[in-house]
Amino acid sequence: MLISALPALEHDEALPLRVRRLVTEARQHLTRLDAAIAGCEVEIKSHIKGNAAAKHLTTITGVGALTAAAVLATVTDAREFKNGRQFAAWQGVVPRQDSSGGKTRLGRITKRGDSYPRGLLTQGARSALQAALIKQPLRRTRLQCWIVQLHARVGYHKTLVAIANKHARMMWAILAKGEAYDPDAWRRRSRSAPASAPATTSVTL
C-alpha cells in the first residue's frame, strides 16, 4: 500500500530535503482522504441499515452495503426495466456477443451505464468467485457450484463478467418483485417439497 511505503521515503537521506517534505505532505493528504472515505462508508452503512431492499440485496454474496446503496441511488424503480437482462445491460455488465459460423462467443462487458455501480459489481464478482473457490464442495450453494464450474470452463475474466451479470439480474428480481434471496432454498426443496407444493417467492439459484 502506498501510504505504508511513504514513511520510509520521508526518512531516506538519499533524497533531497525538499522531496522528503513533499512526500510527507502527500502522506498526510492521503491519510486524510482515507479517513474521509472511511467516514463516508460508515454514513452509507448507517443510512441503509433500516432499508429493507438494501438488506435483501446484501444477502447476495459479493454485494455489500456500498453496492446496495449505489444501486438504490441510481435506480428509481426497478420495475421500469422489462427483465433482469435489460437491467444488467443498463448497468453495463452484459458481455458483448460475436457470432460467426453459428457459434456465439462472449467477450468483454459492454461498459454502458454508470461506471461506479458497474465497478462495485465487478469487485463484488471477484469476492463471490473467491468465496466459491475456497468453500468446501459439499457446502457450496447452487450459485457457488455454478461459479466454480464456469471458472473451470471459461477462466477468470469471463467468469467475473458472468457473475456480475448474474448479480445484476438477481438484484433486479429483488427490487422489482420484492423478493428475498435465499441461497439454500433449493436444498430444502429438493429434500422435502412434494411436486404439488406451491412455489416460494424467494430468489433462488
PDB file of N, CA, C and O in Angstrom, residues 101-175:
ATOM      1  N   GLY A 101     -20.169 -18.363 -37.974  1.00  0.00           N
ATOM      2  CA  GLY A 101     -20.219 -19.799 -38.207  1.00  0.00           C
ATOM      3  C   GLY A 101     -21.173 -20.533 -37.297  1.00  0.00           C
ATOM      4  O   GLY A 101     -20.960 -21.699 -36.974  1.00  0.00           O
ATOM      5  N   GLY A 102     -22.221 -19.836 -36.851  1.00  0.00           N
ATOM      6  CA  GLY A 102     -23.199 -20.481 -35.980  1.00  0.00           C
ATOM      7  C   GLY A 102     -22.774 -20.561 -34.535  1.00  0.00           C
ATOM      8  O   GLY A 102     -23.485 -21.119 -33.702  1.00  0.00           O
ATOM      9  N   LYS A 103     -21.608 -19.998 -34.201  1.00  0.00           N
ATOM     10  CA  LYS A 103     -21.125 -20.029 -32.824  1.00  0.00           C
ATOM     11  C   LYS A 103     -21.163 -18.628 -32.224  1.00  0.00           C
ATOM     12  O   LYS A 103     -20.827 -17.655 -32.893  1.00  0.00           O
ATOM     13  N   THR A 104     -21.578 -18.561 -30.960  1.00  0.00           N
ATOM     14  CA  THR A 104     -21.633 -17.280 -30.252  1.00  0.00           C
ATOM     15  C   THR A 104     -20.510 -17.219 -29.245  1.00  0.00           C
ATOM     16  O   THR A 104     -20.354 -18.113 -28.415  1.00  0.00           O
ATOM     17  N   ARG A 105     -19.703 -16.175 -29.324  1.00  0.00           N
ATOM     18  CA  ARG A 105     -18.588 -16.004 -28.385  1.00  0.00           C
ATOM     19  C   ARG A 105     -18.850 -14.783 -27.515  1.00  0.00           C
ATOM     20  O   ARG A 105     -19.190 -13.714 -28.025  1.00  0.00           O
ATOM     21  N   LEU A 106     -18.684 -14.953 -26.218  1.00  0.00           N
ATOM     22  CA  LEU A 106     -18.895 -13.856 -25.282  1.00  0.00           C
ATOM     23  C   LEU A 106     -17.579 -13.128 -25.032  1.00  0.00           C
ATOM     24  O   LEU A 106     -16.557 -13.750 -24.742  1.00  0.00           O
ATOM     25  N   GLY A 107     -17.622 -11.809 -25.115  1.00  0.00           N
ATOM     26  CA  GLY A 107     -16.414 -11.018 -24.905  1.00  0.00           C
ATOM     27  C   GLY A 107     -16.473 -10.207 -23.634  1.00  0.00           C
ATOM     28  O   GLY A 107     -17.076 -10.605 -22.647  1.00  0.00           O
ATOM     29  N   ARG A 108     -15.844  -9.031 -23.667  1.00  0.00           N
ATOM     30  CA  ARG A 108     -15.816  -8.152 -22.501  1.00  0.00           C
ATOM     31  C   ARG A 108     -17.182  -7.524 -22.269  1.00  0.00           C
ATOM     32  O   ARG A 108     -18.029  -7.519 -23.149  1.00  0.00           O
ATOM     33  N   ILE A 109     -17.374  -6.953 -21.071  1.00  0.00           N
ATOM     34  CA  ILE A 109     -18.642  -6.311 -20.772  1.00  0.00           C
ATOM     35  C   ILE A 109     -18.798  -5.051 -21.624  1.00  0.00           C
ATOM     36  O   ILE A 109     -17.817  -4.458 -22.078  1.00  0.00           O
ATOM     37  N   THR A 110     -20.039  -4.646 -21.836  1.00  0.00           N
ATOM     38  CA  THR A 110     -20.321  -3.513 -22.710  1.00  0.00           C
ATOM     39  C   THR A 110     -19.903  -2.175 -22.101  1.00  0.00           C
ATOM     40  O   THR A 110     -19.665  -1.213 -22.808  1.00  0.00           O
ATOM     41  N   LYS A 111     -19.841  -2.109 -20.770  1.00  0.00           N
ATOM     42  CA  LYS A 111     -19.438  -0.894 -20.044  1.00  0.00           C
ATOM     43  C   LYS A 111     -20.376   0.285 -20.307  1.00  0.00           C
ATOM     44  O   LYS A 111     -19.951   1.439 -20.358  1.00  0.00           O
ATOM     45  N   ARG A 112     -21.648  -0.009 -20.458  1.00  0.00           N
ATOM     46  CA  ARG A 112     -22.629   1.072 -20.544  1.00  0.00           C
ATOM     47  C   ARG A 112     -23.041   1.477 -19.151  1.00  0.00           C
ATOM     48  O   ARG A 112     -22.747   0.808 -18.175  1.00  0.00           O
ATOM     49  N   GLY A 113     -23.762   2.589 -19.048  1.00  0.00           N
ATOM     50  CA  GLY A 113     -24.294   2.999 -17.764  1.00  0.00           C
ATOM     51  C   GLY A 113     -23.254   3.659 -16.865  1.00  0.00           C
ATOM     52  O   GLY A 113     -22.157   4.024 -17.286  1.00  0.00           O
ATOM     53  N   ASP A 114     -23.622   3.778 -15.596  1.00  0.00           N
ATOM     54  CA  ASP A 114     -22.789   4.442 -14.597  1.00  0.00           C
ATOM     55  C   ASP A 114     -21.600   3.557 -14.237  1.00  0.00           C
ATOM     56  O   ASP A 114     -21.772   2.397 -13.862  1.00  0.00           O
ATOM     57  N   SER A 115     -20.403   4.094 -14.331  1.00  0.00           N
ATOM     58  CA  SER A 115     -19.202   3.297 -14.076  1.00  0.00           C
ATOM     59  C   SER A 115     -19.042   2.935 -12.603  1.00  0.00           C
ATOM     60  O   SER A 115     -18.398   1.925 -12.277  1.00  0.00           O
ATOM     61  N   TYR A 116     -19.614   3.734 -11.686  1.00  0.00           N
ATOM     62  CA  TYR A 116     -19.431   3.460 -10.253  1.00  0.00           C
ATOM     63  C   TYR A 116     -20.136   2.177  -9.820  1.00  0.00           C
ATOM     64  O   TYR A 116     -19.487   1.266  -9.270  1.00  0.00           O
ATOM     65  N   PRO A 117     -21.456   2.025 -10.058  1.00  0.00           N
ATOM     66  CA  PRO A 117     -22.096   0.748  -9.701  1.00  0.00           C
ATOM     67  C   PRO A 117     -21.497  -0.430 -10.455  1.00  0.00           C
ATOM     68  O   PRO A 117     -21.368  -1.523  -9.910  1.00  0.00           O
ATOM     69  N   ARG A 118     -21.115  -0.205 -11.717  1.00  0.00           N
ATOM     70  CA  ARG A 118     -20.528  -1.290 -12.505  1.00  0.00           C
ATOM     71  C   ARG A 118     -19.209  -1.749 -11.892  1.00  0.00           C
ATOM     72  O   ARG A 118     -18.924  -2.941 -11.804  1.00  0.00           O
ATOM     73  N   GLY A 119     -18.416  -0.792 -11.431  1.00  0.00           N
ATOM     74  CA  GLY A 119     -17.155  -1.142 -10.781  1.00  0.00           C
ATOM     75  C   GLY A 119     -17.377  -1.917  -9.493  1.00  0.00           C
ATOM     76  O   GLY A 119     -16.656  -2.873  -9.194  1.00  0.00           O
ATOM     77  N   LEU A 120     -18.408  -1.509  -8.732  1.00  0.00           N
ATOM     78  CA  LEU A 120     -18.719  -2.221  -7.495  1.00  0.00           C
ATOM     79  C   LEU A 120     -19.216  -3.634  -7.783  1.00  0.00           C
ATOM     80  O   LEU A 120     -18.885  -4.581  -7.052  1.00  0.00           O
ATOM     81  N   LEU A 121     -20.007  -3.800  -8.842  1.00  0.00           N
ATOM     82  CA  LEU A 121     -20.478  -5.128  -9.221  1.00  0.00           C
ATOM     83  C   LEU A 121     -19.305  -6.022  -9.624  1.00  0.00           C
ATOM     84  O   LEU A 121     -19.288  -7.222  -9.309  1.00  0.00           O
ATOM     85  N   THR A 122     -18.328  -5.437 -10.300  1.00  0.00           N
ATOM     86  CA  THR A 122     -17.155  -6.208 -10.705  1.00  0.00           C
ATOM     87  C   THR A 122     -16.334  -6.618  -9.490  1.00  0.00           C
ATOM     88  O   THR A 122     -15.868  -7.759  -9.390  1.00  0.00           O
ATOM     89  N   GLN A 123     -16.164  -5.694  -8.544  1.00  0.00           N
ATOM     90  CA  GLN A 123     -15.448  -6.029  -7.310  1.00  0.00           C
ATOM     91  C   GLN A 123     -16.190  -7.109  -6.538  1.00  0.00           C
ATOM     92  O   GLN A 123     -15.580  -8.038  -5.984  1.00  0.00           O
ATOM     93  N   GLY A 124     -17.505  -6.989  -6.500  1.00  0.00           N
ATOM     94  CA  GLY A 124     -18.307  -7.996  -5.818  1.00  0.00           C
ATOM     95  C   GLY A 124     -18.196  -9.352  -6.481  1.00  0.00           C
ATOM     96  O   GLY A 124     -18.222 -10.390  -5.806  1.00  0.00           O
ATOM     97  N   ALA A 125     -18.070  -9.351  -7.809  1.00  0.00           N
ATOM     98  CA  ALA A 125     -17.905 -10.610  -8.535  1.00  0.00           C
ATOM     99  C   ALA A 125     -16.600 -11.289  -8.141  1.00  0.00           C
ATOM    100  O   ALA A 125     -16.544 -12.514  -7.981  1.00  0.00           O
ATOM    101  N   ARG A 126     -15.545 -10.509  -7.959  1.00  0.00           N
ATOM    102  CA  ARG A 126     -14.269 -11.076  -7.510  1.00  0.00           C
ATOM    103  C   ARG A 126     -14.425 -11.721  -6.132  1.00  0.00           C
ATOM    104  O   ARG A 126     -13.914 -12.815  -5.878  1.00  0.00           O
ATOM    105  N   SER A 127     -15.120 -11.026  -5.254  1.00  0.00           N
ATOM    106  CA  SER A 127     -15.338 -11.552  -3.909  1.00  0.00           C
ATOM    107  C   SER A 127     -16.157 -12.838  -3.950  1.00  0.00           C
ATOM    108  O   SER A 127     -15.851 -13.810  -3.248  1.00  0.00           O
ATOM    109  N   ALA A 128     -17.195 -12.850  -4.772  1.00  0.00           N
ATOM    110  CA  ALA A 128     -18.047 -14.038  -4.880  1.00  0.00           C
ATOM    111  C   ALA A 128     -17.280 -15.215  -5.463  1.00  0.00           C
ATOM    112  O   ALA A 128     -17.460 -16.366  -5.027  1.00  0.00           O
ATOM    113  N   LEU A 129     -16.427 -14.955  -6.441  1.00  0.00           N
ATOM    114  CA  LEU A 129     -15.618 -16.015  -7.038  1.00  0.00           C
ATOM    115  C   LEU A 129     -14.668 -16.609  -6.016  1.00  0.00           C
ATOM    116  O   LEU A 129     -14.551 -17.837  -5.891  1.00  0.00           O
ATOM    117  N   GLN A 130     -13.987 -15.738  -5.269  1.00  0.00           N
ATOM    118  CA  GLN A 130     -13.050 -16.211  -4.255  1.00  0.00           C
ATOM    119  C   GLN A 130     -13.770 -17.035  -3.195  1.00  0.00           C
ATOM    120  O   GLN A 130     -13.279 -18.094  -2.765  1.00  0.00           O
ATOM    121  N   ALA A 131     -14.938 -16.557  -2.761  1.00  0.00           N
ATOM    122  CA  ALA A 131     -15.703 -17.277  -1.737  1.00  0.00           C
ATOM    123  C   ALA A 131     -16.134 -18.653  -2.227  1.00  0.00           C
ATOM    124  O   ALA A 131     -16.118 -19.635  -1.481  1.00  0.00           O
ATOM    125  N   ALA A 132     -16.514 -18.736  -3.496  1.00  0.00           N
ATOM    126  CA  ALA A 132     -16.952 -20.015  -4.064  1.00  0.00           C
ATOM    127  C   ALA A 132     -15.795 -21.003  -4.178  1.00  0.00           C
ATOM    128  O   ALA A 132     -15.950 -22.199  -3.900  1.00  0.00           O
ATOM    129  N   LEU A 133     -14.624 -20.496  -4.566  1.00  0.00           N
ATOM    130  CA  LEU A 133     -13.479 -21.377  -4.773  1.00  0.00           C
ATOM    131  C   LEU A 133     -12.951 -21.963  -3.467  1.00  0.00           C
ATOM    132  O   LEU A 133     -12.463 -23.104  -3.444  1.00  0.00           O
ATOM    133  N   ILE A 134     -13.031 -21.195  -2.367  1.00  0.00           N
ATOM    134  CA  ILE A 134     -12.481 -21.685  -1.104  1.00  0.00           C
ATOM    135  C   ILE A 134     -13.502 -22.473  -0.282  1.00  0.00           C
ATOM    136  O   ILE A 134     -13.138 -23.125   0.689  1.00  0.00           O
ATOM    137  N   LYS A 135     -14.771 -22.427  -0.679  1.00  0.00           N
ATOM    138  CA  LYS A 135     -15.811 -23.143   0.055  1.00  0.00           C
ATOM    139  C   LYS A 135     -15.685 -24.644  -0.196  1.00  0.00           C
ATOM    140  O   LYS A 135     -15.410 -25.070  -1.311  1.00  0.00           O
ATOM    141  N   GLN A 136     -15.909 -25.439   0.840  1.00  0.00           N
ATOM    142  CA  GLN A 136     -15.886 -26.886   0.676  1.00  0.00           C
ATOM    143  C   GLN A 136     -16.986 -27.298  -0.304  1.00  0.00           C
ATOM    144  O   GLN A 136     -18.119 -26.805  -0.219  1.00  0.00           O
ATOM    145  N   PRO A 137     -16.683 -28.177  -1.247  1.00  0.00           N
ATOM    146  CA  PRO A 137     -17.642 -28.527  -2.300  1.00  0.00           C
ATOM    147  C   PRO A 137     -19.031 -28.883  -1.792  1.00  0.00           C
ATOM    148  O   PRO A 137     -20.035 -28.447  -2.367  1.00  0.00           O
ATOM    149  N   LEU A 138     -19.131 -29.665  -0.718  1.00  0.00           N
ATOM    150  CA  LEU A 138     -20.435 -30.091  -0.232  1.00  0.00           C
ATOM    151  C   LEU A 138     -21.208 -28.966   0.456  1.00  0.00           C
ATOM    152  O   LEU A 138     -22.412 -29.101   0.702  1.00  0.00           O
ATOM    153  N   ARG A 139     -20.526 -27.879   0.771  1.00  0.00           N
ATOM    154  CA  ARG A 139     -21.172 -26.764   1.460  1.00  0.00           C
ATOM    155  C   ARG A 139     -21.471 -25.596   0.522  1.00  0.00           C
ATOM    156  O   ARG A 139     -21.990 -24.577   0.957  1.00  0.00           O
ATOM    157  N   ARG A 140     -21.134 -25.743  -0.737  1.00  0.00           N
ATOM    158  CA  ARG A 140     -21.392 -24.669  -1.699  1.00  0.00           C
ATOM    159  C   ARG A 140     -22.878 -24.546  -2.003  1.00  0.00           C
ATOM    160  O   ARG A 140     -23.596 -25.540  -2.065  1.00  0.00           O
ATOM    161  N   THR A 141     -23.327 -23.314  -2.209  1.00  0.00           N
ATOM    162  CA  THR A 141     -24.693 -23.081  -2.664  1.00  0.00           C
ATOM    163  C   THR A 141     -24.776 -23.444  -4.146  1.00  0.00           C
ATOM    164  O   THR A 141     -23.753 -23.673  -4.811  1.00  0.00           O
ATOM    165  N   ARG A 142     -25.981 -23.448  -4.658  1.00  0.00           N
ATOM    166  CA  ARG A 142     -26.165 -23.757  -6.074  1.00  0.00           C
ATOM    167  C   ARG A 142     -25.462 -22.729  -6.944  1.00  0.00           C
ATOM    168  O   ARG A 142     -24.861 -23.074  -7.958  1.00  0.00           O
ATOM    169  N   LEU A 143     -25.534 -21.466  -6.540  1.00  0.00           N
ATOM    170  CA  LEU A 143     -24.864 -20.410  -7.286  1.00  0.00           C
ATOM    171  C   LEU A 143     -23.352 -20.605  -7.250  1.00  0.00           C
ATOM    172  O   LEU A 143     -22.661 -20.430  -8.261  1.00  0.00           O
ATOM    173  N   GLN A 144     -22.810 -20.981  -6.093  1.00  0.00           N
ATOM    174  CA  GLN A 144     -21.371 -21.187  -5.983  1.00  0.00           C
ATOM    175  C   GLN A 144     -20.904 -22.380  -6.800  1.00  0.00           C
ATOM    176  O   GLN A 144     -19.815 -22.345  -7.384  1.00  0.00           O
ATOM    177  N   CYS A 145     -21.713 -23.421  -6.881  1.00  0.00           N
ATOM    178  CA  CYS A 145     -21.378 -24.563  -7.738  1.00  0.00           C
ATOM    179  C   CYS A 145     -21.290 -24.120  -9.194  1.00  0.00           C
ATOM    180  O   CYS A 145     -20.381 -24.510  -9.932  1.00  0.00           O
ATOM    181  N   TRP A 146     -22.251 -23.290  -9.593  1.00  0.00           N
ATOM    182  CA  TRP A 146     -22.255 -22.763 -10.959  1.00  0.00           C
ATOM    183  C   TRP A 146     -21.002 -21.924 -11.219  1.00  0.00           C
ATOM    184  O   TRP A 146     -20.369 -22.036 -12.269  1.00  0.00           O
ATOM    185  N   ILE A 147     -20.625 -21.094 -10.246  1.00  0.00           N
ATOM    186  CA  ILE A 147     -19.446 -20.233 -10.388  1.00  0.00           C
ATOM    187  C   ILE A 147     -18.181 -21.069 -10.563  1.00  0.00           C
ATOM    188  O   ILE A 147     -17.360 -20.803 -11.446  1.00  0.00           O
ATOM    189  N   VAL A 148     -18.009 -22.089  -9.725  1.00  0.00           N
ATOM    190  CA  VAL A 148     -16.811 -22.926  -9.786  1.00  0.00           C
ATOM    191  C   VAL A 148     -16.737 -23.668 -11.120  1.00  0.00           C
ATOM    192  O   VAL A 148     -15.674 -23.742 -11.749  1.00  0.00           O
ATOM    193  N   GLN A 149     -17.851 -24.213 -11.567  1.00  0.00           N
ATOM    194  CA  GLN A 149     -17.873 -24.936 -12.845  1.00  0.00           C
ATOM    195  C   GLN A 149     -17.584 -23.993 -14.011  1.00  0.00           C
ATOM    196  O   GLN A 149     -16.854 -24.353 -14.944  1.00  0.00           O
ATOM    197  N   LEU A 150     -18.144 -22.795 -13.955  1.00  0.00           N
ATOM    198  CA  LEU A 150     -17.909 -21.818 -15.021  1.00  0.00           C
ATOM    199  C   LEU A 150     -16.447 -21.387 -15.047  1.00  0.00           C
ATOM    200  O   LEU A 150     -15.847 -21.259 -16.123  1.00  0.00           O
ATOM    201  N   HIS A 151     -15.870 -21.171 -13.880  1.00  0.00           N
ATOM    202  CA  HIS A 151     -14.464 -20.766 -13.782  1.00  0.00           C
ATOM    203  C   HIS A 151     -13.554 -21.815 -14.405  1.00  0.00           C
ATOM    204  O   HIS A 151     -12.581 -21.489 -15.106  1.00  0.00           O
ATOM    205  N   ALA A 152     -13.854 -23.089 -14.160  1.00  0.00           N
ATOM    206  CA  ALA A 152     -13.044 -24.170 -14.718  1.00  0.00           C
ATOM    207  C   ALA A 152     -13.178 -24.235 -16.241  1.00  0.00           C
ATOM    208  O   ALA A 152     -12.244 -24.636 -16.940  1.00  0.00           O
ATOM    209  N   ARG A 153     -14.317 -23.799 -16.756  1.00  0.00           N
ATOM    210  CA  ARG A 153     -14.597 -23.919 -18.182  1.00  0.00           C
ATOM    211  C   ARG A 153     -14.129 -22.716 -18.994  1.00  0.00           C
ATOM    212  O   ARG A 153     -13.575 -22.879 -20.084  1.00  0.00           O
ATOM    213  N   VAL A 154     -14.334 -21.497 -18.477  1.00  0.00           N
ATOM    214  CA  VAL A 154     -14.055 -20.306 -19.304  1.00  0.00           C
ATOM    215  C   VAL A 154     -12.964 -19.405 -18.739  1.00  0.00           C
ATOM    216  O   VAL A 154     -12.567 -18.439 -19.386  1.00  0.00           O
ATOM    217  N   GLY A 155     -12.486 -19.665 -17.529  1.00  0.00           N
ATOM    218  CA  GLY A 155     -11.405 -18.856 -16.993  1.00  0.00           C
ATOM    219  C   GLY A 155     -11.868 -17.699 -16.114  1.00  0.00           C
ATOM    220  O   GLY A 155     -13.063 -17.468 -15.927  1.00  0.00           O
ATOM    221  N   TYR A 156     -10.892 -16.976 -15.597  1.00  0.00           N
ATOM    222  CA  TYR A 156     -11.127 -15.958 -14.565  1.00  0.00           C
ATOM    223  C   TYR A 156     -11.960 -14.778 -15.057  1.00  0.00           C
ATOM    224  O   TYR A 156     -13.002 -14.457 -14.484  1.00  0.00           O
ATOM    225  N   HIS A 157     -11.524 -14.112 -16.109  1.00  0.00           N
ATOM    226  CA  HIS A 157     -12.139 -12.845 -16.505  1.00  0.00           C
ATOM    227  C   HIS A 157     -13.576 -13.026 -17.014  1.00  0.00           C
ATOM    228  O   HIS A 157     -14.464 -12.232 -16.670  1.00  0.00           O
ATOM    229  N   LYS A 158     -13.823 -14.026 -17.821  1.00  0.00           N
ATOM    230  CA  LYS A 158     -15.177 -14.257 -18.322  1.00  0.00           C
ATOM    231  C   LYS A 158     -16.106 -14.667 -17.186  1.00  0.00           C
ATOM    232  O   LYS A 158     -17.302 -14.354 -17.208  1.00  0.00           O
ATOM    233  N   THR A 159     -15.555 -15.357 -16.189  1.00  0.00           N
ATOM    234  CA  THR A 159     -16.373 -15.724 -15.036  1.00  0.00           C
ATOM    235  C   THR A 159     -16.791 -14.491 -14.255  1.00  0.00           C
ATOM    236  O   THR A 159     -17.933 -14.392 -13.797  1.00  0.00           O
ATOM    237  N   LEU A 160     -15.888 -13.521 -14.116  1.00  0.00           N
ATOM    238  CA  LEU A 160     -16.229 -12.276 -13.427  1.00  0.00           C
ATOM    239  C   LEU A 160     -17.378 -11.560 -14.130  1.00  0.00           C
ATOM    240  O   LEU A 160     -18.300 -11.060 -13.486  1.00  0.00           O
ATOM    241  N   VAL A 161     -17.310 -11.504 -15.452  1.00  0.00           N
ATOM    242  CA  VAL A 161     -18.379 -10.862 -16.226  1.00  0.00           C
ATOM    243  C   VAL A 161     -19.704 -11.574 -15.979  1.00  0.00           C
ATOM    244  O   VAL A 161     -20.744 -10.941 -15.749  1.00  0.00           O
ATOM    245  N   ALA A 162     -19.667 -12.906 -16.009  1.00  0.00           N
ATOM    246  CA  ALA A 162     -20.885 -13.694 -15.825  1.00  0.00           C
ATOM    247  C   ALA A 162     -21.462 -13.512 -14.425  1.00  0.00           C
ATOM    248  O   ALA A 162     -22.679 -13.424 -14.248  1.00  0.00           O
ATOM    249  N   ILE A 163     -20.596 -13.460 -13.409  1.00  0.00           N
ATOM    250  CA  ILE A 163     -21.071 -13.275 -12.036  1.00  0.00           C
ATOM    251  C   ILE A 163     -21.695 -11.899 -11.871  1.00  0.00           C
ATOM    252  O   ILE A 163     -22.767 -11.752 -11.267  1.00  0.00           O
ATOM    253  N   ALA A 164     -21.028 -10.864 -12.385  1.00  0.00           N
ATOM    254  CA  ALA A 164     -21.562  -9.510 -12.286  1.00  0.00           C
ATOM    255  C   ALA A 164     -22.923  -9.430 -12.971  1.00  0.00           C
ATOM    256  O   ALA A 164     -23.862  -8.794 -12.467  1.00  0.00           O
ATOM    257  N   ASN A 165     -23.042 -10.083 -14.122  1.00  0.00           N
ATOM    258  CA  ASN A 165     -24.312 -10.123 -14.839  1.00  0.00           C
ATOM    259  C   ASN A 165     -25.378 -10.846 -14.023  1.00  0.00           C
ATOM    260  O   ASN A 165     -26.512 -10.389 -13.905  1.00  0.00           O
ATOM    261  N   LYS A 166     -25.009 -11.979 -13.437  1.00  0.00           N
ATOM    262  CA  LYS A 166     -25.950 -12.747 -12.610  1.00  0.00           C
ATOM    263  C   LYS A 166     -26.401 -11.935 -11.407  1.00  0.00           C
ATOM    264  O   LYS A 166     -27.591 -11.915 -11.060  1.00  0.00           O
ATOM    265  N   HIS A 167     -25.454 -11.260 -10.760  1.00  0.00           N
ATOM    266  CA  HIS A 167     -25.799 -10.433  -9.601  1.00  0.00           C
ATOM    267  C   HIS A 167     -26.785  -9.337  -9.988  1.00  0.00           C
ATOM    268  O   HIS A 167     -27.740  -9.051  -9.246  1.00  0.00           O
ATOM    269  N   ALA A 168     -26.542  -8.699 -11.135  1.00  0.00           N
ATOM    270  CA  ALA A 168     -27.445  -7.626 -11.581  1.00  0.00           C
ATOM    271  C   ALA A 168     -28.850  -8.159 -11.803  1.00  0.00           C
ATOM    272  O   ALA A 168     -29.842  -7.521 -11.432  1.00  0.00           O
ATOM    273  N   ARG A 169     -28.970  -9.325 -12.405  1.00  0.00           N
ATOM    274  CA  ARG A 169     -30.291  -9.921 -12.642  1.00  0.00           C
ATOM    275  C   ARG A 169     -30.986 -10.268 -11.326  1.00  0.00           C
ATOM    276  O   ARG A 169     -32.198 -10.072 -11.175  1.00  0.00           O
ATOM    277  N   MET A 170     -30.223 -10.796 -10.388  1.00  0.00           N
ATOM    278  CA  MET A 170     -30.789 -11.130  -9.082  1.00  0.00           C
ATOM    279  C   MET A 170     -31.257  -9.873  -8.354  1.00  0.00           C
ATOM    280  O   MET A 170     -32.312  -9.855  -7.711  1.00  0.00           O
ATOM    281  N   MET A 171     -30.464  -8.808  -8.481  1.00  0.00           N
ATOM    282  CA  MET A 171     -30.837  -7.553  -7.840  1.00  0.00           C
ATOM    283  C   MET A 171     -32.118  -6.994  -8.438  1.00  0.00           C
ATOM    284  O   MET A 171     -32.964  -6.450  -7.726  1.00  0.00           O
ATOM    285  N   TRP A 172     -32.250  -7.145  -9.758  1.00  0.00           N
ATOM    286  CA  TRP A 172     -33.491  -6.687 -10.400  1.00  0.00           C
ATOM    287  C   TRP A 172     -34.683  -7.453  -9.837  1.00  0.00           C
ATOM    288  O   TRP A 172     -35.724  -6.862  -9.530  1.00  0.00           O
ATOM    289  N   ALA A 173     -34.565  -8.775  -9.695  1.00  0.00           N
ATOM    290  CA  ALA A 173     -35.670  -9.587  -9.181  1.00  0.00           C
ATOM    291  C   ALA A 173     -36.039  -9.165  -7.762  1.00  0.00           C
ATOM    292  O   ALA A 173     -37.220  -9.079  -7.410  1.00  0.00           O
ATOM    293  N   ILE A 174     -35.022  -8.887  -6.957  1.00  0.00           N
ATOM    294  CA  ILE A 174     -35.274  -8.469  -5.576  1.00  0.00           C
ATOM    295  C   ILE A 174     -35.997  -7.131  -5.533  1.00  0.00           C
ATOM    296  O   ILE A 174     -36.964  -6.946  -4.786  1.00  0.00           O
ATOM    297  N   LEU A 175     -35.531  -6.182  -6.356  1.00  0.00           N
ATOM    298  CA  LEU A 175     -36.100  -4.835  -6.322  1.00  0.00           C
ATOM    299  C   LEU A 175     -37.441  -4.740  -7.052  1.00  0.00           C
ATOM    300  O   LEU A 175     -38.355  -4.061  -6.583  1.00  0.00           O
TER     301      LEU A 175
END
